[in-house]
C-alpha cells in the first residue's frame, strides 16, 4: 500500500533535499500534503492507499515551497528599499497531477 512521502523517499525525486535534515524535509512534506489534500477532488482517510499522482504532487509542491522560501530575491529597489520574492504556490503542474484536465471533443 502506497503512503505519503517520507524524507527518505522524497529525496529520490527532490535532489536538494539530500543536504537538508529530516526534520526540515518532513516539515515541507507535511505542508505540501495538506495543500494537496485541500485541492484534490477525492478525500482520503488515514487507511486509504495514496495514489501515485498524489504522492508525486506532494513532493513537487514541497520542493516548490522550499524554493519559494529559500530562493533568490529580486534586487532591492533603491527608491523603495524593498525586494521581491517570487513564489509558486500549488503551480499548474501540481494542480494537473491532482485534478487532471481531460480533453473534450476531438478532431473530425
PDB file of N, CA and C in Angstrom, residues 3-4 12 16 32 39 41 62 68 70 87 96 104:
ATOM      1  N   UNK A   3       1.983   5.015   0.631  1.00  0.00           N
ATOM      2  CA  UNK A   3       1.684   6.017   1.649  1.00  0.00           C
ATOM      3  C   UNK A   3       2.334   7.336   1.218  1.00  0.00           C
ATOM      4  N   UNK A   4       2.118   8.353   2.003  1.00  0.00           N
ATOM      5  CA  UNK A   4       2.702   9.652   1.702  1.00  0.00           C
ATOM      6  C   UNK A   4       4.219   9.570   1.788  1.00  0.00           C
ATOM      7  N   UNK A  12      14.451  10.873  -3.461  1.00  0.00           N
ATOM      8  CA  UNK A  12      14.568  10.252  -4.788  1.00  0.00           C
ATOM      9  C   UNK A  12      14.137  11.252  -5.862  1.00  0.00           C
ATOM     10  N   UNK A  16      17.740  18.386  -3.978  1.00  0.00           N
ATOM     11  CA  UNK A  16      18.234  19.330  -2.975  1.00  0.00           C
ATOM     12  C   UNK A  16      17.906  18.898  -1.554  1.00  0.00           C
ATOM     13  N   UNK A  32       3.033  20.398   2.232  1.00  0.00           N
ATOM     14  CA  UNK A  32       2.626  20.043   0.872  1.00  0.00           C
ATOM     15  C   UNK A  32       1.478  19.043   0.890  1.00  0.00           C
ATOM     16  N   UNK A  39      -6.727  20.551  -2.169  1.00  0.00           N
ATOM     17  CA  UNK A  39      -7.046  20.792  -3.577  1.00  0.00           C
ATOM     18  C   UNK A  39      -7.572  19.546  -4.287  1.00  0.00           C
ATOM     19  N   UNK A  41      -9.586  16.369  -5.575  1.00  0.00           N
ATOM     20  CA  UNK A  41     -11.034  16.171  -5.667  1.00  0.00           C
ATOM     21  C   UNK A  41     -11.540  14.993  -4.839  1.00  0.00           C
ATOM     22  N   UNK A  62       6.264  20.303  -2.194  1.00  0.00           N
ATOM     23  CA  UNK A  62       7.226  20.524  -1.109  1.00  0.00           C
ATOM     24  C   UNK A  62       8.477  21.206  -1.653  1.00  0.00           C
ATOM     25  N   UNK A  68      10.575  28.563  -2.975  1.00  0.00           N
ATOM     26  CA  UNK A  68       9.982  29.889  -2.796  1.00  0.00           C
ATOM     27  C   UNK A  68      10.505  30.552  -1.527  1.00  0.00           C
ATOM     28  N   UNK A  70      13.363  29.775   0.097  1.00  0.00           N
ATOM     29  CA  UNK A  70      14.825  29.883   0.126  1.00  0.00           C
ATOM     30  C   UNK A  70      15.433  30.376  -1.174  1.00  0.00           C
ATOM     31  N   UNK A  87       7.120  33.486  -5.605  1.00  0.00           N
ATOM     32  CA  UNK A  87       6.689  32.177  -5.120  1.00  0.00           C
ATOM     33  C   UNK A  87       5.751  31.534  -6.136  1.00  0.00           C
ATOM     34  N   UNK A  96      -2.395  19.919 -11.964  1.00  0.00           N
ATOM     35  CA  UNK A  96      -2.715  18.969 -13.028  1.00  0.00           C
ATOM     36  C   UNK A  96      -2.588  17.529 -12.534  1.00  0.00           C
ATOM     37  N   UNK A 104     -12.163  17.388 -24.179  1.00  0.00           N
ATOM     38  CA  UNK A 104     -13.491  17.040 -24.665  1.00  0.00           C
ATOM     39  C   UNK A 104     -13.534  17.298 -26.162  1.00  0.00           C
TER      40      UNK A 104
END
